[in-house]
Structures are given as C-alpha cells and as structure tokens.
Coordinates of C-alpha atoms in Angstrom, one line a residue:
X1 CA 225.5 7.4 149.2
X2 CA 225.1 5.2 152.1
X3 CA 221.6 4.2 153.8
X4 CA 222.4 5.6 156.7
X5 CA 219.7 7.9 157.9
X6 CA 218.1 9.6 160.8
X7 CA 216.8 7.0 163.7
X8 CA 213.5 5.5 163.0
X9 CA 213.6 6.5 159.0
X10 CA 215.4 4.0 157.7
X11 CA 212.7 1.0 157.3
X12 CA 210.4 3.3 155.2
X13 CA 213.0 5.0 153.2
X14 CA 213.4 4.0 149.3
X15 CA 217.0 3.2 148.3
X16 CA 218.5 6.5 146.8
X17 CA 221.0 7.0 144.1
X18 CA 219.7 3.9 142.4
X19 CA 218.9 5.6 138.8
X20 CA 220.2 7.9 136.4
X21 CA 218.6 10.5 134.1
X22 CA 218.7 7.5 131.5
X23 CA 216.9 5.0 134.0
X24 CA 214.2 7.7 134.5
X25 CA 214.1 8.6 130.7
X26 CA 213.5 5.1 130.1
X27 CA 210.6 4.5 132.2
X28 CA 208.8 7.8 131.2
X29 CA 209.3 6.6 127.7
X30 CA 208.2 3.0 128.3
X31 CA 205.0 4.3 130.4
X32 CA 203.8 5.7 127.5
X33 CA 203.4 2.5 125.4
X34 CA 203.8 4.7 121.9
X35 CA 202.9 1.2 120.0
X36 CA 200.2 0.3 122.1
X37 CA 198.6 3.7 122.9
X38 CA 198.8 4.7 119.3
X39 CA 197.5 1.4 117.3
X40 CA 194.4 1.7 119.7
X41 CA 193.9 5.0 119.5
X42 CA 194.5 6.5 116.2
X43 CA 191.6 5.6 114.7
X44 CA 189.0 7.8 116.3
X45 CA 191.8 10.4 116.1
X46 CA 191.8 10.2 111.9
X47 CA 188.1 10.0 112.0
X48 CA 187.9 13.0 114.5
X49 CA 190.4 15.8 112.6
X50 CA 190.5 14.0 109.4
X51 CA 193.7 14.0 107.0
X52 CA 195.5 16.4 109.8
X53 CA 195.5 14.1 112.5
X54 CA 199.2 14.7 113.2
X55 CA 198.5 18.2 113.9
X56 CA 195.8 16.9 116.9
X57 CA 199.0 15.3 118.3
X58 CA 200.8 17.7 118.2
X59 CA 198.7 20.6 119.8
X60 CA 197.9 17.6 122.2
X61 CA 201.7 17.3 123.3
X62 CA 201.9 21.0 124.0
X63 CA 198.8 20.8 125.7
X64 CA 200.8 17.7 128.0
X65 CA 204.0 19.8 128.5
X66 CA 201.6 22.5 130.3
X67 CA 200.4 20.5 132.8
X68 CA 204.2 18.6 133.0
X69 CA 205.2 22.4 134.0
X70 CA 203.7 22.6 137.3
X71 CA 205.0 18.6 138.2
X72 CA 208.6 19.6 137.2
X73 CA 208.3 23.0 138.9
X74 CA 207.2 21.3 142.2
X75 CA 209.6 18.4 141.5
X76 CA 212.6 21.3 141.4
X77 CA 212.3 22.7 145.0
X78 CA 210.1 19.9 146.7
X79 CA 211.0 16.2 144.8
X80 CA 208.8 13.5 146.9
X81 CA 208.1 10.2 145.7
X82 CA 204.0 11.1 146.5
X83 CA 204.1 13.0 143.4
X84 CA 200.8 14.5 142.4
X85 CA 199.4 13.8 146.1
X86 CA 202.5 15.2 148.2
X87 CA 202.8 18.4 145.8
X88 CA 198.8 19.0 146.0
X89 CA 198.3 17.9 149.8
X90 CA 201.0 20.8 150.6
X91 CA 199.4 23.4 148.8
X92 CA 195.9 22.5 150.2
X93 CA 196.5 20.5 153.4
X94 CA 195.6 17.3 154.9
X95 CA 192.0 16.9 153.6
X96 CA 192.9 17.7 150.0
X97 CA 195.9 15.3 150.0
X98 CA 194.2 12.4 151.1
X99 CA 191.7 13.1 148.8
X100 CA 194.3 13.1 146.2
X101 CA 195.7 9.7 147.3
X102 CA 192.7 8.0 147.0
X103 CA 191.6 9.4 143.5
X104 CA 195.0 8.5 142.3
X105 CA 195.4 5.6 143.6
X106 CA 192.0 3.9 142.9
X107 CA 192.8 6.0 138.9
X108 CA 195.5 4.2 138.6
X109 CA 194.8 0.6 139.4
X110 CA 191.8 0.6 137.3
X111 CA 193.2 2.6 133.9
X112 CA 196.3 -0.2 133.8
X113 CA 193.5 -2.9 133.6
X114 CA 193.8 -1.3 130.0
X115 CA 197.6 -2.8 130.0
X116 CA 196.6 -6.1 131.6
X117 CA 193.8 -6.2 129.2
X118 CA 195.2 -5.5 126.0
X119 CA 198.4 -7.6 126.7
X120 CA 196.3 -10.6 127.2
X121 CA 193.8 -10.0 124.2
X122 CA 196.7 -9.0 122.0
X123 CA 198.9 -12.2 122.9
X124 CA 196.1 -14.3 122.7
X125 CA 195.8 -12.8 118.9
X126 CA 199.2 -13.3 117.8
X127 CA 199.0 -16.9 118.8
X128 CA 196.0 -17.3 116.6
X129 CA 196.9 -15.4 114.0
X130 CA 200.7 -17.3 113.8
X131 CA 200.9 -20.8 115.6
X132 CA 197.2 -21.1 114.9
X133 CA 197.1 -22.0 118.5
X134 CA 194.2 -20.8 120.4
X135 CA 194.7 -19.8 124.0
X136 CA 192.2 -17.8 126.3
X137 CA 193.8 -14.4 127.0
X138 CA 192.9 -14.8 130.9
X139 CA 195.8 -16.8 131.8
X140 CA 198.5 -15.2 129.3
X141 CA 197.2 -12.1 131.5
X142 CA 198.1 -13.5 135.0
X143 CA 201.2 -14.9 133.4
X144 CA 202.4 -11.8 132.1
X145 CA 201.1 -9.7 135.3
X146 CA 202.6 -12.2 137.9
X147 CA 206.3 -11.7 135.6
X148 CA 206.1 -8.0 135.6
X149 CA 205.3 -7.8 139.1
X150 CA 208.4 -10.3 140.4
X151 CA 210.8 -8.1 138.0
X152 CA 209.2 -4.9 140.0
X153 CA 209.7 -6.5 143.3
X154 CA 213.2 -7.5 142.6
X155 CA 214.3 -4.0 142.7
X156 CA 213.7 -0.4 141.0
X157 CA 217.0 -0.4 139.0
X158 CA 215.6 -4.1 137.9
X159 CA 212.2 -2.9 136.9
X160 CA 213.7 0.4 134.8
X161 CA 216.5 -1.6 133.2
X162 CA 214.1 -4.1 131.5
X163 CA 211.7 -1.6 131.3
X164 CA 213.8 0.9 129.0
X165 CA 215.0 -2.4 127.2
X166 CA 211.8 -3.6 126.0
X167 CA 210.9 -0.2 124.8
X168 CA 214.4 0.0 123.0
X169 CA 213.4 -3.2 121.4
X170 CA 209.4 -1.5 121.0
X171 CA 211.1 1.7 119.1
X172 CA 213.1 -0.5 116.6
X173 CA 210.0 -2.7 115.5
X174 CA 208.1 0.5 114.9
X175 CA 211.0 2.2 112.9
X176 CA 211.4 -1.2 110.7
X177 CA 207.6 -1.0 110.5
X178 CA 207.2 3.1 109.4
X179 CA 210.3 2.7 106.8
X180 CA 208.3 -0.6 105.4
X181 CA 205.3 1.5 105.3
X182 CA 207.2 4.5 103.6
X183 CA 209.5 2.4 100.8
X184 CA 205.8 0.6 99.5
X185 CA 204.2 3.7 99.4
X186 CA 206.5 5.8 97.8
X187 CA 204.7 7.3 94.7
X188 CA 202.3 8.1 97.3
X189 CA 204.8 10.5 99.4
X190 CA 203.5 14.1 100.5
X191 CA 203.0 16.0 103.3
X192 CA 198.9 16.6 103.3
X193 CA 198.3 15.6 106.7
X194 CA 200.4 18.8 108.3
X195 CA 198.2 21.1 106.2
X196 CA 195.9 23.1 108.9
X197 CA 193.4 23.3 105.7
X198 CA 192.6 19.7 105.8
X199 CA 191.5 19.6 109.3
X200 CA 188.2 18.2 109.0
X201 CA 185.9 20.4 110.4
X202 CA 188.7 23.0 111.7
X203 CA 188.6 24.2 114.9
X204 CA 185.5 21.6 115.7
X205 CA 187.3 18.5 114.4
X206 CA 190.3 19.5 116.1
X207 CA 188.4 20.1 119.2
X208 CA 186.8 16.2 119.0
X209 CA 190.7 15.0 118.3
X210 CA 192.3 16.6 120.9
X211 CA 190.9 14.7 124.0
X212 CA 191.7 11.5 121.9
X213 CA 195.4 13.0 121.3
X214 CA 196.2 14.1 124.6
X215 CA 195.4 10.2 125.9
X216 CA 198.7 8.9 123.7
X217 CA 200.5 10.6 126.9
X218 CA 198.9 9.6 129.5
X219 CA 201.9 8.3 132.0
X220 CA 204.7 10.1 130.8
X221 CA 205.1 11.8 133.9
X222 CA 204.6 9.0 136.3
X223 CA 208.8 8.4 136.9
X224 CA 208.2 11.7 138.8
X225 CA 207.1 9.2 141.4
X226 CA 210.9 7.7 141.2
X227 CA 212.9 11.1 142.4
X228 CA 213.7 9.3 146.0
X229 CA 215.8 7.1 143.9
X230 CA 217.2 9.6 141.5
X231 CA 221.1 10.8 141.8
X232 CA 220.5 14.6 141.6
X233 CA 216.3 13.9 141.5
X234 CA 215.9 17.7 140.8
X235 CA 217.1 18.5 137.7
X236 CA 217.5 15.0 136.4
X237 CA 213.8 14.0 137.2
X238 CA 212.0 17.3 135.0
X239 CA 214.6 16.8 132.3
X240 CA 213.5 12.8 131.8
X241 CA 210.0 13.7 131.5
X242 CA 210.6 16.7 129.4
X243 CA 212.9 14.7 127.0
X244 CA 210.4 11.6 127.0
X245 CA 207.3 13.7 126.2
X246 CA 208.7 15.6 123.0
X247 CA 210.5 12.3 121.5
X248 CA 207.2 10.4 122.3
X249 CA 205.6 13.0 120.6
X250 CA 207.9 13.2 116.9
X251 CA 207.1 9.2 117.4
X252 CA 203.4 9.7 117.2
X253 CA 203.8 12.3 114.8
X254 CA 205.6 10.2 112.7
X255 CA 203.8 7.0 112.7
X256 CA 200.3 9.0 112.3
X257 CA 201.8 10.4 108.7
X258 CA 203.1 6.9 107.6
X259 CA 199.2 5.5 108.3
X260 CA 198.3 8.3 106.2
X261 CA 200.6 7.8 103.8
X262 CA 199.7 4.0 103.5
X263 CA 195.9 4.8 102.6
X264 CA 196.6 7.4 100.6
X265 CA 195.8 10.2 102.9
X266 CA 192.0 8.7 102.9
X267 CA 191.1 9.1 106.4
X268 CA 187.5 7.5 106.4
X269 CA 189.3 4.5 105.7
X270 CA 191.8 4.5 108.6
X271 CA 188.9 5.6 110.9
X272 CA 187.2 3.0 109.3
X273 CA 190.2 0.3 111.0
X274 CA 190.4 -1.2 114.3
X275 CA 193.9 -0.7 114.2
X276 CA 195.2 1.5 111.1
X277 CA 199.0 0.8 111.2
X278 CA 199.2 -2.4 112.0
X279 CA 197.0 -2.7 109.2
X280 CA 199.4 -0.4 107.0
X281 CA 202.5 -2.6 108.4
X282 CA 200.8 -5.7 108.0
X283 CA 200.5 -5.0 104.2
X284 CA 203.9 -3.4 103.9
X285 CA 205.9 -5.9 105.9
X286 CA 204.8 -9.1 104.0
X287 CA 206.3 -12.3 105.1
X288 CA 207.9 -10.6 108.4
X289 CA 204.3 -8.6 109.6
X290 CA 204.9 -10.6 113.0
X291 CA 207.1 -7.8 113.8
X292 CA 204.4 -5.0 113.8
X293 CA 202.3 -7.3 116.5
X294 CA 205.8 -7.9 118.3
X295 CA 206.3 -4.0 118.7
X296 CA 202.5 -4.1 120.2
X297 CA 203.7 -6.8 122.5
X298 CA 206.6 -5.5 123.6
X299 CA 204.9 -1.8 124.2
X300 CA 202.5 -3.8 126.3
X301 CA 205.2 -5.5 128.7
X302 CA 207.2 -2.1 128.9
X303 CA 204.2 0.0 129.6
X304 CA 203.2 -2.6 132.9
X305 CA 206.4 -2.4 134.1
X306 CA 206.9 1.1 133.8
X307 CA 203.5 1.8 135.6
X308 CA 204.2 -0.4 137.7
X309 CA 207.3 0.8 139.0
X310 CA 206.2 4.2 139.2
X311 CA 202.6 4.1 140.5
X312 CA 203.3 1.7 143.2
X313 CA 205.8 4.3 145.1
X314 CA 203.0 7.2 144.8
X315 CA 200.6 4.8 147.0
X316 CA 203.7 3.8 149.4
X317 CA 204.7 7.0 149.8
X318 CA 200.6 7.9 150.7
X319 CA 200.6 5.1 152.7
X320 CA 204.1 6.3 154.6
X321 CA 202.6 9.8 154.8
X322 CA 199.1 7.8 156.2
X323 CA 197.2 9.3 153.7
X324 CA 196.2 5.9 152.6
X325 CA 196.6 3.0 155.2
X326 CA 199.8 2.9 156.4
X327 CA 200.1 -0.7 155.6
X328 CA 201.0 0.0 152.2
X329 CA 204.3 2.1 153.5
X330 CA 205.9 -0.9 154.3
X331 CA 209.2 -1.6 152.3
X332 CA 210.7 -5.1 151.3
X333 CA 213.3 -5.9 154.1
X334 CA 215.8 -7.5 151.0
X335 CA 214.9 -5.4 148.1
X336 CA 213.7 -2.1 149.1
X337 CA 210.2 -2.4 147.1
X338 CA 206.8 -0.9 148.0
X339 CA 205.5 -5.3 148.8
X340 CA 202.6 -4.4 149.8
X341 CA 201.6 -1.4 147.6
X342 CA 203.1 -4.0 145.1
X343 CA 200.7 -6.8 145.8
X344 CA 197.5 -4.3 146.4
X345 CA 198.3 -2.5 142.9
X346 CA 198.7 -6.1 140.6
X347 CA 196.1 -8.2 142.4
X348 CA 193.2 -6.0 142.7
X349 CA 193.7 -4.3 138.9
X350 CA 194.0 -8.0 137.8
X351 CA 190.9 -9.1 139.2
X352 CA 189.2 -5.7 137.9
X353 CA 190.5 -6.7 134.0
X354 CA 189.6 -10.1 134.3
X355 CA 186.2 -9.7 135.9
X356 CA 185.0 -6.4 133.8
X357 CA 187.0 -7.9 130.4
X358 CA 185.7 -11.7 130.5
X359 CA 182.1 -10.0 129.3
X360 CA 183.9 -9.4 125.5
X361 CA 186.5 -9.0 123.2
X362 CA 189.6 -7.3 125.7
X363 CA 190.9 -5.4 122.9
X364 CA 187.8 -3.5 122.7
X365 CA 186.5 -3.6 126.5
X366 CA 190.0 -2.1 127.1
X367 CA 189.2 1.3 126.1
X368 CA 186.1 1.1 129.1
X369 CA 188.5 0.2 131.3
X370 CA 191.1 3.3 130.4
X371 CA 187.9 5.5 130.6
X372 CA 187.1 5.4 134.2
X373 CA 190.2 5.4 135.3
X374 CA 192.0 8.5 133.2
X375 CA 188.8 10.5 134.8
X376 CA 190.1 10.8 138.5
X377 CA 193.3 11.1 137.2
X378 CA 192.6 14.0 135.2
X379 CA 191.0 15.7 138.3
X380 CA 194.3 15.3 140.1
X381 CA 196.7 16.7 137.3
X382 CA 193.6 19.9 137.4
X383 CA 193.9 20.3 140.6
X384 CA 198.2 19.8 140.1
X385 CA 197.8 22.8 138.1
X386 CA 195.8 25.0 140.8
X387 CA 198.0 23.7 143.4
X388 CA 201.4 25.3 142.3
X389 CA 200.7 29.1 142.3
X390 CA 199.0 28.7 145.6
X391 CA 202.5 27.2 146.8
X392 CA 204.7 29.2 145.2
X393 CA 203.7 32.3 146.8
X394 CA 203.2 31.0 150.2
X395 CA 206.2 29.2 150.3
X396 CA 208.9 30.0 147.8
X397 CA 207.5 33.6 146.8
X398 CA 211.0 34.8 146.2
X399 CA 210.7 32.3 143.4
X400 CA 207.7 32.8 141.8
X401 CA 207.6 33.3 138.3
X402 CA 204.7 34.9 136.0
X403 CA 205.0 33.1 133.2
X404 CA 206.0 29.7 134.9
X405 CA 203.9 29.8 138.1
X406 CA 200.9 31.3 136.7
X407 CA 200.0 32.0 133.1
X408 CA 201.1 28.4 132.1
X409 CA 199.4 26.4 135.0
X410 CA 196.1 28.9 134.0
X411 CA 197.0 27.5 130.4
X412 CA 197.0 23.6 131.9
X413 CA 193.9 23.8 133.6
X414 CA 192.2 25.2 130.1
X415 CA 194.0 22.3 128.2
X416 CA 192.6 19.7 130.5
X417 CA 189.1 20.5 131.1
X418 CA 187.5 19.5 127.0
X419 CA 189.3 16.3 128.1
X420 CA 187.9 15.8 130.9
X421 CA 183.9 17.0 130.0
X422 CA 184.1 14.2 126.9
X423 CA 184.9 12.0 129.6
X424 CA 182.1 13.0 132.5
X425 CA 179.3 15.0 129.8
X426 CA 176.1 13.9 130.3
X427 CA 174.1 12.0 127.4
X428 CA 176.7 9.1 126.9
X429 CA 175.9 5.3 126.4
X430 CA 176.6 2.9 128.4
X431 CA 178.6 2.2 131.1
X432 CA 180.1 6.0 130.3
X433 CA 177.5 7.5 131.7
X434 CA 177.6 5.8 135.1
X435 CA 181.4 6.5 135.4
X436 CA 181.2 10.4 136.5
X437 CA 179.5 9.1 139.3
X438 CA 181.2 6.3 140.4
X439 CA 184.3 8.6 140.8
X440 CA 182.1 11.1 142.5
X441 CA 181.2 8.1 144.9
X442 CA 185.3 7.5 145.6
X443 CA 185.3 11.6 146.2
X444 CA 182.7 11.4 148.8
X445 CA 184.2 8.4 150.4
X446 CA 187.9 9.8 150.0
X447 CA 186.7 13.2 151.8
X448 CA 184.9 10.8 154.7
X449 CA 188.5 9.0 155.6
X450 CA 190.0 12.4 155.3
X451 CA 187.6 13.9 158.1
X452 CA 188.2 10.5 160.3
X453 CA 192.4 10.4 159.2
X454 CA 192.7 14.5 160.2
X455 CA 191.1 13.3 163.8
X456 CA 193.6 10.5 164.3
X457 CA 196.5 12.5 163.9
X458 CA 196.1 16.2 163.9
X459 CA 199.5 17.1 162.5
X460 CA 198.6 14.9 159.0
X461 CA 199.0 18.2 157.0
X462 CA 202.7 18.2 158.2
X463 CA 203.4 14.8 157.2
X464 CA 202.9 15.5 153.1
X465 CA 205.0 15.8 151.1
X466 CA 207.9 15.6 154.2
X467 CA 210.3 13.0 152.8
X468 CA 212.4 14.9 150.3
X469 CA 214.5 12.9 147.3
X470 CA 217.3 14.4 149.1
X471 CA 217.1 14.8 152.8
X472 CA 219.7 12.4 153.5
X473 CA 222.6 12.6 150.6

C-alpha cells in the first residue's frame, strides 16, 4: 500500500504494511527475554512451590492468555497502535485514557531499567568471569542502550528483524544448554516436578509462586502496540501474541524441569541459587559454559529492542491522540520512527538505571527496578480487562460474546489482583513499601493533566483510539 492518506494525516501516520505475522511473532517472543526473565526469576519460584515449580508456570501462562483475551478482542474490531491506552480511554473516555497514558508510560520506562540494568551487570560479568577484564557496567549500559536505540530509529522492520534474530540465536543457546543439562543428568531423569503432590505447601505455595510466574510474561503482548504497521493487523496481530505466549511458556516449562533435573529435584538448593540454570549449565557445559551467559546476553539485547520498538509507539500514539504532550507524536521525517518518544523512552530510563542501580550490585537492584514499574502496569492490564465488556455492549453489542466478553475478562481481573497485592501489600521492606505510593502520586498527577487536557480540547474523548491499523489500506 501506498502512504497516501487523507490531508493533514500523513506526517503523524506510522508506515503500514511494514511487518508480517513472523515480524510481530518475533518481537512478542523477544520482549519476553525467556533467558533473562527465567535465570532471574526461577529461583524464588522453586523456593515458593517447591519441586512443582513448572506447574506455577504453567497456571501462570493461562492466567496471561486471560488477560491477552481482552487485548486481542479489542485488537480484532478496533487495532490502534495506543494499545492498552486507546482500547481503555474508549471504553471510559477522555479522563481514564489519559490516565492510562501516563501510568503506562511512566510503567514502562522505569520496568525496562531492569533490561538496561541487567544487560550492563551481566556484560560486565562475563568479561570478568572470561577475559578477566574488569569493566564498570555503566558504560557497557549506555553503549548497549545508545545501539539499541539507533537500530530502533532506523526503522520498525530494522528493529523486529534483529530483534527476532537475536532471540533465534537466544533460543538455540538455551536448547544446547537444556540437552547439556539433560545427557549429564541422565540417571537422574523423571518427571517429579509435574506431580501436583509435590507442590510445596499446595494451594499456599502455589499461591506465593504464581505472582513470581506470571512475571516471566510480562511483555509478550506489547507488539500489540505494532498493528498500524501490520499487513492484515487484525487477525495477524492476536495470533502473534497468542502463538508467542504458549511457545514462551513450553520454554519455561522446559527449562524449569532441566534445573530440576540438574539438582536432583532438590528445590532448597535451586532456591538456594542466584541463578539455578546457569548454574546447572555451567556444570553441564564444561569447557563451552560461555554459551549459557551468551544466551543471557543475547535475551538481554532482544528483550531492549523488542520493548523498545513496541512501547515507544504506545506513547507516540498518546502523544498523537494528546493524551500525553503532543510532542512525542512527532514521526522521523526519513524513517518513520516515534524520535521523540524514542529519545524520551532511552534517555530518561537510562538515567533512572544508572542513578537508582550505581547504589549496588545491578543484577540484584534490577529486580527493584522491575517492581515499581510492573505495578502501574498491572493496574492498566486490570483495568484492560474491565474495559472490554463495557465496550462490547455499547459499541459492538451484536458481537458480544458470554464467554469471551465477559466470564474470561471477570476471570483476568481475578488472575491479576494476588499479583498485584504482593506487589502494593502493606508491611514490606524497603523501598517496596514506598512504591504503592509513588504510583498513587503519578495517579493523582495523571488525573490533574486529565482535568486541565479535557478543558483544552473538549472533544479529547473522540480523539482515542481514532487512528485505526487500517483506515487507509
């Protein structure tokens, strides 16, 4: 298709037809980070549900494909590139939506200081561990972030094609890694860890797991962001993130039984480990271990680019929409990118990483990092959930389903609120305990530039969600 819109559209309009299914499948996948996400993560996951961990994961990626339901439903018969912000601003209105925008928004630059930190820290280790060369993880940080974000800016199809190849690259290390782990254990082979028996603690251990487990997927549906440059956006966008979150999920599934396999099915060992498969590869890889801190590496670079790419067109298309200021809806003039939503998103979540991470070990100040961020980001896919029966029946009624429109978004909202009260409970150490009310800070000042936007232009509510993937093929 040609660029050729409507007068006065062109100059904020992304470039369509750009990606295929397989561009978007590959950012949804990379996004994820499986190496990353699950070397950090699985851990307090063993030590939580015991022996069974793999069975948190996997009530965890149902518990995800819930609250994907109501993104892909809205993505079906509304695709816009505000995502989460578009689809909730049009059920709610104006207030809402920039509300949305700016819990979103801020979610998301802080959380992928976890990226920028653990890429850095991570590096930095290898190079130790390796050359025996010891270099400060700051500037490997800036390095890396100032790469990621030229490869972004040169273009979306750019940014997805290295993106889905470093992944590619990401899955094979891990594969070479679990078969290592599997052919040095194997007088040690069963399948313990699926028995619901060996939960520890049952439903309570499960319970403590399953906020850790649902985290692994945290990003997999970000692409939805990408539909305005997706050839047929509304069936190819839902089927991406559908397909990305159930092989992400036989990934996890798979490396969290080769970790227990490797000790043996002891898990007060592996929650004992900083890392329990790397550990498990480490030993099982010999001479060539480099490879399981290469897949970390690698899952590191994917995962920034992947977020990057994606998260960067939900704040240009708030800043379009004037949700957020309209500053950041202005497009690169030579490569279609979101510059300035570009440049806002890497700088200031650099300068968070380096000034909040430069107190400790990144590696471990990461995982404060990811905290305060996931929090207003969970509020948004709640309110996601919420958001699509309301629509459904006032706009599309003729389509509204039971099952899909109703019982499963009631089901998503259930899934995501033990999440979210291990994240904002009271009684936590800290910084945890000042984080519920920072974000309730961003609420009340989100909600005050919602008042002041509504006033400026009383037709804001209109403006949503009113670029559609496929206005103009």
């Amino acid at each position: 298709m040609t660029e050729d819109v409507k007068p006065g559209v062109k100059s904020t309009r992304l470039r369509q037809n750009s990606l295929s299914t397989a561009d978007i499948l590959g950012v949804s996948l990379a996004d994820t980070a499986p190496a990353m996400s699950f070397f950090f993560s699985f851990a307090a996951i063993a030590a939580a549900a015991g022996v069974a961990s793999p069975l948190a994961i996997i009530v965890a990626a149902v518990a995800i494909l819930l609250k994907l339901n109501s993104l892909t439903e809205f993505t079906k018969v509304s695709p816009s590139s505000g995502s989460y912000i578009s689809y909730i601003g049009k059920a709610f209105g104006a207030i809402p939506g920039v509300m949305t925008a700016w819990a979103l928004s801020v979610g998301y630059i802080v959380a992928v200081g976890y990226v920028m930190a653990i890429m850095g820290g991570w590096t930095s280790l290898i190079l130790l561990k390796y050359l025996h060369v010891s270099v400060p993880w700051e500037p490997i940080t800036i390095v890396f972030v100032a790469f990621v974000s030229f490869l972004v800016y040169r273009g979306v199809k750019v940014s997805a094609r290295w993106a889905t190849l470093a992944f590619a690259f990401e899955l094979l290390l891990i594969i070479v890694s679990m078969v290592a782990i599997v052919v040095t254990n194997s007088s040690h082979l069963n399948f313990a860890s699926f028995e619901p028996s060996l939960i520890h603690r049952g439903i309570s251990g499960l319970g403590l797991a399953f906020p850790l487990a649902m985290f692994l997927f945290i990003g997999v549906g970000n692409p939805g962001a990408m539909v305005e440059e997706t050839r047929n956006a509304r069936r190819a966008v839902p089927r991406a993130i559908y397909i990305a979150t159930i092989s992400v999920a036989i990934i996890y599934v798979l490396m969290a039984w080769t970790t227990s396999v490797a000790f043996h099915n002891n898990a007060t060992t592996i929650g004992g480990l900083s890392a329990p498969f790397v550990t498990a590869a480490d030993r099982a890889l010999g001479p060539v271990s480099i490879l399981v801190y290469l897949a970390g590496l690698t899952s590191t670079f994917s995962s920034l680019i992947g977020a990057t790419t994606a998260q960067i067109r939900i704040i240009f298309s708030a800043g379009r929409e004037k949700l957020l200021p309209s500053v950041l809806g202005k497009l690169s003039d030579r490569h279609g990118t979101p510059v300035i939503s570009l440049v806002t998103y890497s700088l200031v979540a650099l300068i968070i990483t380096l000034l909040w991470a430069s107190h400790g070990n990144p590696l471990d100040i990461a995982g404060d990092i990811a905290t305060l961020g996931t929090i207003p980001i969970i509020l948004v896919y709640l309110a996601l959930n919420i958001a699509l029966p309301v629509y459904f029946l006032r706009e599309h009624r003729e389509l509204f389903s039971v099952l899909r429109h109703l019982i499963i978004p009631i089901l998503g909202v259930v899934a995501l609120v033990l999440p979210l009260w291990g994240l904002i409970k009271p009684g936590q150490p800290y910084p945890f305990d000042i984080f519920p009310w920072i974000v309730l800070a961003l609420l009340v000042v989100s909600f005050a530039f919602a008042l002041i936007r509504r006033r400026q232009i009383p037709d804001l509510g209109k403006k949503i969600g009113s670029v559609l993937a496929d206005d103009f093929e």
